[in-house]
Structures are given as structure tokens and as C-alpha cells.
C-alpha positions as a Markdown table, in Angstrom:
| # | Residue | x | y | z |
|---|---|---|---|---|
| 1 | Met | -78.3 | 1.6 | 3.3 |
| 2 | Ser | -75.1 | 2.2 | 5.4 |
| 3 | Ala | -72.2 | -0.2 | 5.3 |
| 4 | Arg | -70.8 | -1.3 | 8.7 |
| 5 | Val | -67.3 | -2.4 | 9.0 |
| 6 | Ser | -66.8 | -5.2 | 11.5 |
| 7 | Leu | -64.4 | -4.9 | 14.4 |
| 8 | Gly | -62.3 | -7.8 | 13.0 |
| 9 | Ala | -61.8 | -6.0 | 9.7 |
| 10 | Thr | -60.9 | -2.8 | 11.4 |
| 11 | Leu | -58.3 | -4.5 | 13.6 |
| 12 | Phe | -56.9 | -6.4 | 10.6 |
| 13 | Phe | -56.3 | -3.2 | 8.6 |
| 14 | Ala | -54.9 | -1.4 | 11.6 |
| 15 | Leu | -52.4 | -4.2 | 12.3 |
| 16 | Leu | -51.6 | -4.4 | 8.6 |
| 17 | Ala | -50.8 | -0.7 | 8.5 |
| 18 | Ala | -48.7 | -0.9 | 11.7 |
| 19 | Thr | -46.8 | -3.8 | 10.2 |
| 20 | Leu | -46.0 | -2.0 | 7.0 |
| 21 | Ile | -44.9 | 1.1 | 8.9 |
| 22 | Thr | -42.7 | -0.9 | 11.2 |
| 23 | Ala | -41.1 | -2.7 | 8.2 |
| 24 | Val | -40.3 | 0.6 | 6.5 |
| 25 | Leu | -38.7 | 2.0 | 9.6 |
| 26 | Val | -36.6 | -1.1 | 10.2 |
| 27 | Val | -35.3 | -1.2 | 6.7 |
| 28 | Arg | -34.5 | 2.5 | 6.8 |
| 29 | Ala | -32.7 | 2.2 | 10.1 |
| 30 | Arg | -30.6 | -0.8 | 8.9 |
| 31 | Thr | -29.7 | 0.6 | 5.5 |
| 32 | Pro | -26.4 | 2.5 | 5.7 |
| 33 | Asp | -25.9 | 5.7 | 3.8 |
| 34 | Leu | -23.8 | 5.3 | 0.6 |
| 35 | Ala | -20.3 | 6.0 | 1.9 |
| 36 | Leu | -18.2 | 4.9 | -1.1 |
| 37 | Glu | -18.6 | 6.3 | -4.6 |
| 38 | Val | -16.5 | 5.0 | -7.5 |
| 39 | Thr | -16.2 | 7.5 | -10.3 |
| 40 | Lys | -14.0 | 5.6 | -12.7 |
| 41 | Leu | -13.4 | 1.9 | -13.0 |
| 42 | Asp | -11.6 | 0.2 | -16.0 |
| 43 | Cys | -13.5 | -3.1 | -16.1 |
| 44 | Lys | -11.2 | -5.4 | -18.1 |
| 45 | Leu | -7.6 | -6.6 | -17.5 |
| 46 | Asp | -5.5 | -9.1 | -19.4 |
| 47 | Pro | -2.2 | -9.4 | -17.5 |
| 48 | Gly | -1.6 | -13.0 | -18.5 |
| 49 | Arg | -1.6 | -12.3 | -22.2 |
| 50 | Asp | -0.1 | -8.8 | -22.3 |
| 51 | Pro | 2.2 | -8.0 | -19.4 |
| 52 | Asp | 2.6 | -4.5 | -20.8 |
| 53 | Ala | -1.2 | -3.8 | -20.9 |
| 54 | Ala | -2.4 | -0.7 | -19.0 |
| 55 | Pro | -3.5 | -1.4 | -15.4 |
| 56 | Ser | -7.0 | -0.9 | -14.3 |
| 57 | Arg | -7.6 | 2.7 | -13.1 |
| 58 | Ile | -9.9 | 3.0 | -10.1 |
| 59 | Thr | -11.0 | 6.4 | -8.9 |
| 60 | Phe | -13.3 | 6.8 | -5.9 |
| 61 | Phe | -14.1 | 9.0 | -3.0 |
| 62 | Val | -15.6 | 8.3 | 0.4 |
| 63 | Arg | -18.3 | 10.4 | 2.2 |
| 64 | Ala | -16.6 | 10.0 | 5.6 |
| 65 | Ser | -13.0 | 10.8 | 6.4 |
| 66 | Asp | -10.8 | 8.2 | 8.0 |
| 67 | Pro | -7.1 | 8.6 | 9.0 |
| 68 | Asp | -6.4 | 4.8 | 8.7 |
| 69 | Ala | -8.4 | 3.4 | 5.8 |
| 70 | Ser | -7.3 | 0.5 | 3.7 |
| 71 | Val | -7.9 | -0.2 | 0.0 |
| 72 | Ala | -7.8 | -3.6 | -1.5 |
| 73 | Ile | -9.0 | -5.9 | -4.4 |
| 74 | Val | -11.0 | -8.9 | -3.4 |
| 75 | Asp | -12.0 | -12.0 | -5.3 |
| 76 | Arg | -15.5 | -13.5 | -5.6 |
| 77 | His | -15.3 | -15.0 | -2.1 |
| 78 | Glu | -14.4 | -11.5 | -0.7 |
| 79 | Asn | -10.8 | -12.7 | 0.0 |
| 80 | Val | -8.2 | -10.0 | -0.3 |
| 81 | Val | -5.9 | -10.8 | -3.3 |
| 82 | Arg | -4.1 | -7.4 | -3.5 |
| 83 | Thr | -3.7 | -4.7 | -0.9 |
| 84 | Leu | -3.5 | -1.5 | -2.8 |
| 85 | Asp | -2.9 | 0.6 | 0.3 |
| 86 | Pro | -2.8 | -0.9 | 3.9 |
| 87 | Ser | -3.1 | 2.5 | 5.7 |
| 88 | Val | -4.1 | 5.7 | 4.0 |
| 89 | Ala | -5.8 | 8.8 | 5.2 |
| 90 | Leu | -9.0 | 9.4 | 3.1 |
| 91 | Asp | -10.7 | 12.7 | 3.2 |
| 92 | Ala | -14.5 | 13.0 | 2.7 |
| 93 | Gly | -15.3 | 14.0 | -0.9 |
| 94 | Glu | -11.7 | 13.9 | -2.1 |
| 95 | Pro | -11.1 | 11.7 | -5.1 |
| 96 | Val | -8.2 | 9.2 | -5.0 |
| 97 | Thr | -7.0 | 7.0 | -7.8 |
| 98 | Tyr | -5.3 | 3.6 | -7.6 |
| 99 | Leu | -3.9 | 1.4 | -10.3 |
| 100 | Trp | -4.2 | -2.4 | -10.3 |
| 101 | Asp | -2.2 | -4.5 | -12.7 |
| 102 | Gly | -4.1 | -7.8 | -12.2 |
| 103 | Arg | -1.5 | -9.2 | -9.8 |
| 104 | Ala | -1.8 | -10.6 | -6.3 |
| 105 | Asp | 0.2 | -9.3 | -3.3 |
| 106 | Gly | 3.0 | -11.8 | -4.1 |
| 107 | Gly | 3.4 | -10.5 | -7.7 |
| 108 | Ala | 1.8 | -13.4 | -9.5 |
| 109 | Val | -1.0 | -12.8 | -12.0 |
| 110 | Val | -4.4 | -13.6 | -10.3 |
| 111 | Ala | -6.6 | -16.4 | -11.7 |
| 112 | Pro | -9.1 | -15.5 | -14.3 |
| 113 | Gly | -12.2 | -14.2 | -12.8 |
| 114 | Arg | -14.1 | -11.2 | -11.4 |
| 115 | Tyr | -12.6 | -8.9 | -8.8 |
| 116 | Arg | -13.9 | -5.9 | -6.8 |
| 117 | Leu | -12.7 | -2.9 | -4.9 |
| 118 | Glu | -12.9 | -3.1 | -1.1 |
| 119 | Val | -12.5 | 0.0 | 1.2 |
| 120 | Glu | -12.3 | -0.2 | 4.9 |
| 121 | Leu | -13.0 | 2.8 | 7.2 |
| 122 | Pro | -12.1 | 1.6 | 10.7 |
| 123 | Ser | -13.1 | 4.8 | 12.5 |
| 124 | Glu | -16.5 | 4.6 | 10.9 |
| 125 | Arg | -16.7 | 0.8 | 11.4 |
| 126 | Arg | -17.4 | 0.4 | 7.7 |
| 127 | Glu | -16.1 | -2.3 | 5.3 |
| 128 | Met | -17.4 | -1.7 | 1.8 |
| 129 | Ile | -17.2 | -3.6 | -1.4 |
| 130 | Trp | -18.1 | -1.9 | -4.7 |
| 131 | Pro | -20.5 | -4.2 | -6.6 |
| 132 | Arg | -19.1 | -3.5 | -10.1 |
| 133 | Arg | -16.4 | -5.9 | -11.1 |
| 134 | Ile | -13.0 | -5.9 | -12.8 |
| 135 | Phe | -12.8 | -8.8 | -15.2 |
| 136 | Val | -9.4 | -10.4 | -15.5 |
| 137 | Asp | -8.3 | -12.5 | -18.5 |
| 138 | Gln | -11.7 | -13.9 | -19.4 |
| 139 | Pro | -11.7 | -14.7 | -23.1 |
| 140 | Gly | -15.0 | -14.0 | -24.7 |
| 141 | Ala | -16.3 | -12.2 | -21.7 |
| 142 | Ser | -18.2 | -9.0 | -22.4 |
| 143 | Pro | -18.1 | -7.0 | -19.3 |
| 144 | Asp | -20.8 | -4.4 | -18.9 |
| 145 | Cys | -19.6 | -1.5 | -16.8 |
| 146 | Ala | -22.4 | 0.8 | -17.9 |
| 147 | Gly | -25.6 | 1.4 | -16.1 |
| 148 | Pro | -26.4 | 2.6 | -12.7 |
| 149 | Pro | -24.6 | 0.9 | -9.8 |
| 150 | Arg | -26.3 | -1.0 | -7.1 |
| 151 | Asp | -25.8 | 0.1 | -3.6 |
| 152 | Val | -22.4 | -0.6 | -2.0 |
| 153 | Leu | -22.3 | -4.0 | -0.3 |
| 154 | Asp | -21.7 | -2.9 | 3.3 |
| 155 | Arg | -20.7 | -5.6 | 5.7 |
């Protein structure tokens, strides 16, 4: 006894396969390559209690050079609280290190919370925020900087 597949079932599976292939191609086309890699990030600061505490050391490199990049710290709403470097030439693959003391551009200690690194590469039209956070003055917080990072949030 031979099994016959109906035309409707054949069309259904053909359309399902075409939909899945299209979805994979769209996601792949819209997902940018990882252009920012942070190699060192001190994840806890306490500038309010200990003004002499060591600043957070942030070391990173970019995968695309840019002669006019900017480096900043943003809050949880992605507002810039501290501009670490408004205009810097970043070379692809070359590590750079910045220190952040937990203070805003005006010099005041930032509010307790979670902050992240933002790097803009204007010539590449990339504005990237590293997902790992720096925790500032959060008593009882147990920041976890270990584990594999998620992809960079590319806007």
C-alpha cells in the first residue's frame, strides 16, 4: 500500500520551509557583527563611602577603526552620565583602557545604580552599549561579572 501525500500537505510544508529560511536570512542580515569587546571591567564602585577607592578599570577594543569615536558611561536609561573621551581615534584590535571614578561629568558622585560602557563609532554608524554593568554604591549587592557576555546592544 503506497502512501499518497495530498497537494495541500505538500504546499503547507513547502511554505513552512520557505518561511523558516526567510526568517533565518532576515535575522542574519539584521544582526550586526560584534564590534566591541570588553576585556576587563571592574564591576563595583563605592565612591560615596570611600572617595579614595580605586576607580573602575575598563579595557576594551573595537573591531573597526574610527578616527572620531566617543567613549562614555550611561545609566540604566542609556543617558550619558560621564563622557570619558568625547573624541578619540580607536584602531581596530588595539586595546584601550579608561578609568571611571563613579562621578558624573560635573564631578558629583552618581546616584547608586547600574551603569554601562557606551562606545560610538560615527564613521561606522555604530552606537554600542556593553551589557555588563558597573554597580555603584549598592549595599548588599552581589554583582556577577563572571560568565559569558551577551551580544553588545547595538542601536
